[in-house]
């Protein structure tokens, strides 16, 4: 009887006082995830080499921190129910891998699923949440991506809260990344549960289009950009809309990769590279490590951008930044090159959500092109430019003092 009372009290206390670990993602998390390029074909050599290159390529200095192994690292559960890695792919064990990643000054992430099996059919966490969380803490995990396959009748908020509580009880601060593809409006309840939540099904290596896979569809960059209007009000420091891991370097054109990266920065999305870092081109590296573009994503106010204007296939997206600065992105969604002439003084940009106004006829702003890293004048003169198909221009405006 005493034992039972103790057990009930323990469960009550862990769930009553459980919460997410606060303050782990005050700016959108940055890192690398194995899925987009390697799929199920992951092993410890790839992960170690990726950690090495994260440092030598300058990505770590640019702000990338997390190395996340996605699906397929799992082996069987042992006879007590504890999860073990696949012994062939991860013969040294996960703890040794985490130690290696930490020795490089990086952080380590892993993947599981709220259902009884992951999407690729490995053991899921359903019914094992507390045991799995204990293992992750013991291994030194810093980030958990938690998927939604094989969940049948589970309630999404409840299932993600169970894992949140289990992580909290295990005691190691772990960023909690919810991946239920936006099916259950996670932006409405995710803030207290995790640090980021996916808003879409999987991304594809397509700029504009989609790819059918029988029972599901993967989406192009523009399709994800357009998918959920109005959810920017749910994002902010420590709770982000996740536009999915990036496909930069995985086969789109240079313009498309640049536009994809810029848009993810404008949307304050987590920036998880999804390419093979070991074989990345100089161009890909330059996109992923442009510190001025990354600064737009990592701005401490954490405001997700919005579409200010659309004219045919040209769109203008804006993102308020600290110190009354503003990022402005001109996006050419069309197939033809576009010439633009934009007279700032004809415009008045207003963001009702964060109560900010940019009146160009009253305030003069310095204009900086963040891809070429040059100041190009002020808002006193029109911005004249040519934008290639599926490309962007990204400007930062700073009030002239
Ligand atoms: C999907 C998820 C992908 C990847 C994959 C692994 O559900 O959206 O990002 O994690 O499962 O099987």
Short mmCIF file of N, CA and C in Angstrom, two decimals, residues 128-254:
data_model
loop_
_atom_site.label_atom_id
_atom_site.label_comp_id
_atom_site.label_asym_id
_atom_site.label_seq_id
_atom_site.Cartn_x
_atom_site.Cartn_y
_atom_site.Cartn_z
N UNK A 128 6.87 3.58 -23.75
CA UNK A 128 8.26 3.54 -23.24
C UNK A 128 8.81 4.95 -23.04
N UNK A 129 7.91 5.93 -22.97
CA UNK A 129 8.37 7.32 -23.00
C UNK A 129 9.39 7.62 -21.89
N UNK A 130 9.07 7.20 -20.65
CA UNK A 130 9.96 7.54 -19.52
C UNK A 130 11.28 6.79 -19.63
N UNK A 131 11.21 5.55 -20.08
CA UNK A 131 12.45 4.77 -20.25
C UNK A 131 13.33 5.36 -21.35
N UNK A 132 12.68 5.77 -22.44
CA UNK A 132 13.46 6.36 -23.53
C UNK A 132 14.09 7.67 -23.10
N UNK A 133 13.30 8.49 -22.41
CA UNK A 133 13.82 9.79 -21.97
C UNK A 133 15.02 9.58 -21.03
N UNK A 134 14.92 8.56 -20.16
CA UNK A 134 16.06 8.27 -19.26
C UNK A 134 17.31 7.91 -20.05
N UNK A 135 17.11 7.09 -21.08
CA UNK A 135 18.26 6.69 -21.93
C UNK A 135 18.86 7.90 -22.62
N UNK A 136 17.99 8.74 -23.19
CA UNK A 136 18.51 9.92 -23.92
C UNK A 136 19.34 10.78 -22.97
N UNK A 137 18.81 10.96 -21.74
CA UNK A 137 19.54 11.79 -20.77
C UNK A 137 20.89 11.15 -20.44
N UNK A 138 20.87 9.85 -20.26
CA UNK A 138 22.11 9.12 -19.92
C UNK A 138 23.13 9.21 -21.07
N UNK A 139 22.64 9.16 -22.28
CA UNK A 139 23.53 9.23 -23.45
C UNK A 139 24.10 10.63 -23.69
N UNK A 140 23.42 11.66 -23.16
CA UNK A 140 23.87 13.03 -23.41
C UNK A 140 23.20 13.67 -24.61
N UNK A 141 21.95 13.28 -24.84
CA UNK A 141 21.18 13.88 -25.95
C UNK A 141 20.78 15.31 -25.59
N UNK A 142 20.84 16.21 -26.58
CA UNK A 142 20.48 17.62 -26.36
C UNK A 142 19.23 18.05 -27.12
N UNK A 143 18.74 17.18 -28.02
CA UNK A 143 17.65 17.59 -28.93
C UNK A 143 16.90 16.32 -29.33
N UNK A 144 15.59 16.36 -29.23
CA UNK A 144 14.79 15.19 -29.65
C UNK A 144 13.76 15.61 -30.68
N UNK A 145 13.83 14.98 -31.85
CA UNK A 145 12.77 15.16 -32.85
C UNK A 145 11.79 13.99 -32.66
N UNK A 146 10.51 14.32 -32.50
CA UNK A 146 9.53 13.30 -32.10
C UNK A 146 8.42 13.25 -33.15
N UNK A 147 8.33 12.13 -33.85
CA UNK A 147 7.51 12.00 -35.05
C UNK A 147 6.12 11.44 -34.73
N UNK A 148 5.30 11.25 -35.77
CA UNK A 148 3.88 11.00 -35.53
C UNK A 148 3.32 9.80 -36.32
N UNK A 149 4.20 8.92 -36.82
CA UNK A 149 3.68 7.76 -37.55
C UNK A 149 3.14 6.71 -36.57
N UNK A 150 2.25 5.90 -37.03
CA UNK A 150 1.70 4.75 -36.26
C UNK A 150 1.16 5.16 -34.90
N UNK A 151 0.44 6.27 -34.89
CA UNK A 151 -0.10 6.77 -33.62
C UNK A 151 -1.60 6.47 -33.49
N UNK A 152 -2.18 5.92 -34.56
CA UNK A 152 -3.60 5.54 -34.57
C UNK A 152 -4.49 6.51 -33.81
N UNK A 153 -5.03 6.06 -32.65
CA UNK A 153 -6.02 6.89 -31.95
C UNK A 153 -5.42 7.84 -30.91
N UNK A 154 -4.13 8.02 -30.91
CA UNK A 154 -3.53 8.91 -29.89
C UNK A 154 -3.98 10.35 -30.09
N UNK A 155 -4.10 11.06 -28.96
CA UNK A 155 -4.37 12.49 -29.00
C UNK A 155 -3.01 13.20 -29.10
N UNK A 156 -2.87 14.08 -30.09
CA UNK A 156 -1.54 14.64 -30.37
C UNK A 156 -1.00 15.43 -29.18
N UNK A 157 -1.78 16.37 -28.69
CA UNK A 157 -1.26 17.20 -27.59
C UNK A 157 -0.87 16.32 -26.40
N UNK A 158 -1.74 15.38 -26.08
CA UNK A 158 -1.48 14.49 -24.95
C UNK A 158 -0.22 13.66 -25.15
N UNK A 159 -0.07 13.12 -26.36
CA UNK A 159 1.09 12.25 -26.62
C UNK A 159 2.39 13.04 -26.54
N UNK A 160 2.37 14.26 -27.09
CA UNK A 160 3.60 15.07 -27.04
C UNK A 160 3.87 15.56 -25.61
N UNK A 161 2.78 15.79 -24.84
CA UNK A 161 2.98 16.20 -23.45
C UNK A 161 3.58 15.06 -22.63
N UNK A 162 3.17 13.83 -22.93
CA UNK A 162 3.75 12.70 -22.19
C UNK A 162 5.25 12.67 -22.37
N UNK A 163 5.72 12.85 -23.60
CA UNK A 163 7.16 12.83 -23.83
C UNK A 163 7.83 14.07 -23.22
N UNK A 164 7.15 15.21 -23.32
CA UNK A 164 7.70 16.42 -22.68
C UNK A 164 7.92 16.16 -21.19
N UNK A 165 6.90 15.56 -20.54
CA UNK A 165 6.99 15.30 -19.10
C UNK A 165 8.10 14.29 -18.79
N UNK A 166 8.22 13.31 -19.67
CA UNK A 166 9.25 12.28 -19.46
C UNK A 166 10.64 12.92 -19.57
N UNK A 167 10.82 13.79 -20.54
CA UNK A 167 12.12 14.47 -20.69
C UNK A 167 12.42 15.30 -19.46
N UNK A 168 11.41 16.00 -18.99
CA UNK A 168 11.59 16.87 -17.82
C UNK A 168 11.97 16.04 -16.60
N UNK A 169 11.28 14.90 -16.45
CA UNK A 169 11.55 14.02 -15.31
C UNK A 169 12.96 13.44 -15.39
N UNK A 170 13.44 13.21 -16.61
CA UNK A 170 14.79 12.63 -16.78
C UNK A 170 15.87 13.65 -16.41
N UNK A 171 15.50 14.94 -16.46
CA UNK A 171 16.37 15.96 -15.86
C UNK A 171 17.41 16.59 -16.76
N UNK A 172 17.59 16.11 -18.00
CA UNK A 172 18.59 16.74 -18.86
C UNK A 172 17.89 17.70 -19.82
N UNK A 173 18.31 18.97 -19.86
CA UNK A 173 17.65 19.90 -20.79
C UNK A 173 17.78 19.43 -22.24
N UNK A 174 16.65 19.20 -22.88
CA UNK A 174 16.64 18.68 -24.25
C UNK A 174 15.64 19.51 -25.07
N UNK A 175 16.10 20.06 -26.18
CA UNK A 175 15.19 20.77 -27.08
C UNK A 175 14.19 19.75 -27.63
N UNK A 176 12.92 20.10 -27.61
CA UNK A 176 11.88 19.14 -28.01
C UNK A 176 11.22 19.62 -29.31
N UNK A 177 11.43 18.84 -30.36
CA UNK A 177 10.98 19.21 -31.71
C UNK A 177 9.79 18.33 -32.09
N UNK A 178 8.62 18.95 -32.22
CA UNK A 178 7.39 18.20 -32.50
C UNK A 178 7.23 18.04 -34.01
N UNK A 179 6.95 16.81 -34.44
CA UNK A 179 6.85 16.57 -35.88
C UNK A 179 5.56 15.83 -36.18
N UNK A 180 4.44 16.58 -36.12
CA UNK A 180 3.18 15.92 -36.53
C UNK A 180 2.59 16.59 -37.77
N UNK A 181 3.49 17.28 -38.50
CA UNK A 181 3.22 17.79 -39.85
C UNK A 181 2.13 18.87 -39.92
N UNK A 182 1.76 19.42 -38.75
CA UNK A 182 0.73 20.46 -38.76
C UNK A 182 -0.68 19.89 -38.78
N UNK A 183 -0.83 18.58 -38.62
CA UNK A 183 -2.16 17.96 -38.72
C UNK A 183 -3.12 18.40 -37.62
N UNK A 184 -2.60 18.65 -36.44
CA UNK A 184 -3.46 18.96 -35.29
C UNK A 184 -3.22 20.39 -34.78
N UNK A 185 -2.97 21.29 -35.71
CA UNK A 185 -2.71 22.70 -35.37
C UNK A 185 -1.76 22.87 -34.18
N UNK A 186 -0.55 22.33 -34.27
CA UNK A 186 0.35 22.37 -33.11
C UNK A 186 0.72 23.79 -32.69
N UNK A 187 0.62 24.76 -33.62
CA UNK A 187 0.93 26.16 -33.27
C UNK A 187 -0.01 26.64 -32.17
N UNK A 188 -1.22 26.04 -32.07
CA UNK A 188 -2.18 26.51 -31.06
C UNK A 188 -1.84 26.00 -29.66
N UNK A 189 -1.14 24.89 -29.55
CA UNK A 189 -0.86 24.33 -28.22
C UNK A 189 0.62 23.98 -28.00
N UNK A 190 1.45 24.18 -29.03
CA UNK A 190 2.82 23.70 -28.94
C UNK A 190 3.75 24.50 -28.03
N UNK A 191 3.41 25.76 -27.78
CA UNK A 191 4.32 26.64 -27.05
C UNK A 191 4.74 26.07 -25.69
N UNK A 192 3.79 25.47 -24.97
CA UNK A 192 4.11 24.94 -23.64
C UNK A 192 4.63 23.51 -23.71
N UNK A 193 4.60 22.94 -24.91
CA UNK A 193 4.96 21.52 -25.03
C UNK A 193 6.39 21.35 -25.56
N UNK A 194 6.72 22.12 -26.59
CA UNK A 194 8.04 21.97 -27.19
C UNK A 194 8.61 23.30 -27.64
N UNK A 195 9.75 23.22 -28.33
CA UNK A 195 10.43 24.44 -28.77
C UNK A 195 10.20 24.75 -30.24
N UNK A 196 9.74 23.76 -31.00
CA UNK A 196 9.44 23.96 -32.43
C UNK A 196 8.48 22.88 -32.87
N UNK A 197 7.69 23.20 -33.89
CA UNK A 197 6.76 22.21 -34.41
C UNK A 197 6.69 22.32 -35.92
N UNK A 198 6.71 21.18 -36.58
CA UNK A 198 6.59 21.15 -38.04
C UNK A 198 5.21 21.66 -38.43
N UNK A 199 5.17 22.38 -39.54
CA UNK A 199 3.90 22.94 -40.01
C UNK A 199 3.42 22.25 -41.28
N UNK A 200 4.23 21.29 -41.79
CA UNK A 200 3.89 20.67 -43.08
C UNK A 200 4.36 19.22 -43.12
N UNK A 201 3.89 18.52 -44.14
CA UNK A 201 4.47 17.22 -44.47
C UNK A 201 5.89 17.44 -44.96
N UNK A 202 6.52 16.39 -45.44
CA UNK A 202 7.95 16.48 -45.75
C UNK A 202 8.26 17.39 -46.95
N UNK A 203 9.38 18.05 -46.85
CA UNK A 203 9.89 18.86 -47.95
C UNK A 203 10.45 17.92 -49.03
N UNK A 204 10.43 18.38 -50.29
CA UNK A 204 11.05 17.63 -51.40
C UNK A 204 12.13 18.51 -52.01
N UNK A 205 12.96 17.94 -52.86
CA UNK A 205 13.99 18.75 -53.52
C UNK A 205 13.35 19.41 -54.74
N UNK A 206 12.38 20.25 -54.47
CA UNK A 206 11.62 20.92 -55.54
C UNK A 206 11.37 22.34 -55.06
N UNK A 207 11.55 23.32 -55.96
CA UNK A 207 11.28 24.69 -55.55
C UNK A 207 9.79 25.00 -55.61
N UNK A 208 9.17 24.62 -56.72
CA UNK A 208 7.76 24.93 -56.91
C UNK A 208 7.06 23.68 -57.45
N UNK A 209 6.38 22.96 -56.60
CA UNK A 209 5.70 21.75 -57.04
C UNK A 209 5.53 20.78 -55.89
N UNK A 210 5.12 19.59 -56.22
CA UNK A 210 4.94 18.58 -55.18
C UNK A 210 5.20 17.21 -55.76
N UNK A 211 5.38 16.24 -54.87
CA UNK A 211 5.69 14.90 -55.33
C UNK A 211 4.79 13.93 -54.59
N UNK A 212 4.03 13.12 -55.34
CA UNK A 212 3.12 12.15 -54.70
C UNK A 212 3.87 10.85 -54.39
N UNK A 213 3.55 10.26 -53.23
CA UNK A 213 4.16 8.98 -52.85
C UNK A 213 3.07 7.99 -52.50
N UNK A 214 1.96 7.99 -53.23
CA UNK A 214 0.87 7.07 -52.90
C UNK A 214 0.01 7.64 -51.79
N UNK A 215 0.35 7.27 -50.55
CA UNK A 215 -0.51 7.71 -49.44
C UNK A 215 -0.15 9.11 -48.92
N UNK A 216 0.98 9.67 -49.37
CA UNK A 216 1.35 10.99 -48.87
C UNK A 216 2.06 11.79 -49.95
N UNK A 217 2.22 13.07 -49.67
CA UNK A 217 2.81 14.00 -50.65
C UNK A 217 3.96 14.75 -49.99
N UNK A 218 5.04 14.96 -50.74
CA UNK A 218 6.06 15.87 -50.21
C UNK A 218 6.01 17.17 -51.02
N UNK A 219 6.47 18.24 -50.40
CA UNK A 219 6.16 19.59 -50.88
C UNK A 219 7.38 20.39 -51.27
N UNK A 220 7.19 21.25 -52.26
CA UNK A 220 8.23 22.18 -52.68
C UNK A 220 8.36 23.34 -51.69
N UNK A 221 9.44 24.08 -51.87
CA UNK A 221 9.73 25.24 -51.01
C UNK A 221 8.56 26.23 -51.00
N UNK A 222 8.07 26.59 -52.19
CA UNK A 222 6.99 27.59 -52.25
C UNK A 222 5.69 27.06 -51.65
N UNK A 223 5.46 25.75 -51.81
CA UNK A 223 4.23 25.17 -51.27
C UNK A 223 4.26 25.23 -49.74
N UNK A 224 5.42 24.98 -49.14
CA UNK A 224 5.50 25.07 -47.67
C UNK A 224 5.38 26.52 -47.22
N UNK A 225 6.01 27.41 -48.00
CA UNK A 225 5.93 28.84 -47.68
C UNK A 225 4.46 29.30 -47.63
N UNK A 226 3.65 28.78 -48.58
CA UNK A 226 2.27 29.25 -48.72
C UNK A 226 1.28 28.49 -47.83
N UNK A 227 1.72 27.40 -47.23
CA UNK A 227 0.77 26.42 -46.69
C UNK A 227 -0.11 26.92 -45.54
N UNK A 228 0.46 27.72 -44.66
CA UNK A 228 -0.30 28.07 -43.43
C UNK A 228 -0.32 29.57 -43.24
N UNK A 229 -1.34 30.20 -43.78
CA UNK A 229 -1.38 31.65 -43.60
C UNK A 229 -1.82 31.98 -42.19
N UNK A 230 -1.24 32.99 -41.62
CA UNK A 230 -1.74 33.50 -40.34
C UNK A 230 -1.11 32.88 -39.11
N UNK A 231 -0.19 31.91 -39.28
CA UNK A 231 0.34 31.29 -38.06
C UNK A 231 1.57 32.01 -37.50
N UNK A 232 1.97 33.11 -38.13
CA UNK A 232 3.16 33.79 -37.60
C UNK A 232 2.95 34.29 -36.17
N UNK A 233 1.70 34.53 -35.81
CA UNK A 233 1.44 35.07 -34.46
C UNK A 233 1.73 34.03 -33.38
N UNK A 234 1.90 32.79 -33.76
CA UNK A 234 2.16 31.74 -32.77
C UNK A 234 3.66 31.51 -32.53
N UNK A 235 4.50 32.13 -33.36
CA UNK A 235 5.94 31.86 -33.25
C UNK A 235 6.64 32.95 -32.44
N UNK A 236 7.74 32.61 -31.83
CA UNK A 236 8.53 33.59 -31.09
C UNK A 236 9.63 32.86 -30.34
N UNK A 237 10.43 33.62 -29.57
CA UNK A 237 11.55 33.00 -28.86
C UNK A 237 11.13 31.78 -28.04
N UNK A 238 11.80 30.68 -28.28
CA UNK A 238 11.57 29.40 -27.58
C UNK A 238 10.38 28.60 -28.12
N UNK A 239 9.70 29.08 -29.19
CA UNK A 239 8.58 28.32 -29.77
C UNK A 239 8.40 28.72 -31.23
N UNK A 240 8.88 27.88 -32.13
CA UNK A 240 8.99 28.26 -33.53
C UNK A 240 8.14 27.41 -34.45
N UNK A 241 7.63 28.03 -35.52
CA UNK A 241 7.05 27.28 -36.64
C UNK A 241 8.23 26.69 -37.43
N UNK A 242 8.19 25.37 -37.63
CA UNK A 242 9.31 24.68 -38.28
C UNK A 242 8.91 24.36 -39.73
N UNK A 243 9.60 25.02 -40.68
CA UNK A 243 9.28 24.84 -42.10
C UNK A 243 9.95 23.61 -42.70
N UNK A 244 10.58 22.81 -41.89
CA UNK A 244 11.24 21.54 -42.22
C UNK A 244 12.74 21.73 -42.48
N UNK A 245 13.44 20.61 -42.42
CA UNK A 245 14.88 20.64 -42.67
C UNK A 245 15.11 21.12 -44.10
N UNK A 246 16.29 21.73 -44.32
CA UNK A 246 16.51 22.36 -45.63
C UNK A 246 17.00 21.37 -46.67
N UNK A 247 16.78 21.74 -47.93
CA UNK A 247 17.26 20.96 -49.08
C UNK A 247 18.36 21.70 -49.82
N UNK A 248 18.93 22.72 -49.19
CA UNK A 248 20.03 23.46 -49.83
C UNK A 248 21.18 22.47 -50.11
N UNK A 249 21.66 22.48 -51.35
CA UNK A 249 22.78 21.59 -51.71
C UNK A 249 22.35 20.20 -52.14
N UNK A 250 21.04 19.98 -52.23
CA UNK A 250 20.57 18.64 -52.59
C UNK A 250 20.07 18.51 -54.02
N UNK A 251 20.28 19.56 -54.84
CA UNK A 251 19.94 19.38 -56.26
C UNK A 251 19.13 20.47 -56.91
N UNK A 252 18.69 21.49 -56.17
CA UNK A 252 18.01 22.60 -56.83
C UNK A 252 19.07 23.51 -57.45
N UNK A 253 18.63 24.51 -58.21
CA UNK A 253 19.61 25.43 -58.81
C UNK A 253 20.16 26.34 -57.71
N UNK A 254 21.22 27.03 -58.05
CA UNK A 254 21.83 27.95 -57.09
C UNK A 254 20.83 29.03 -56.65
#
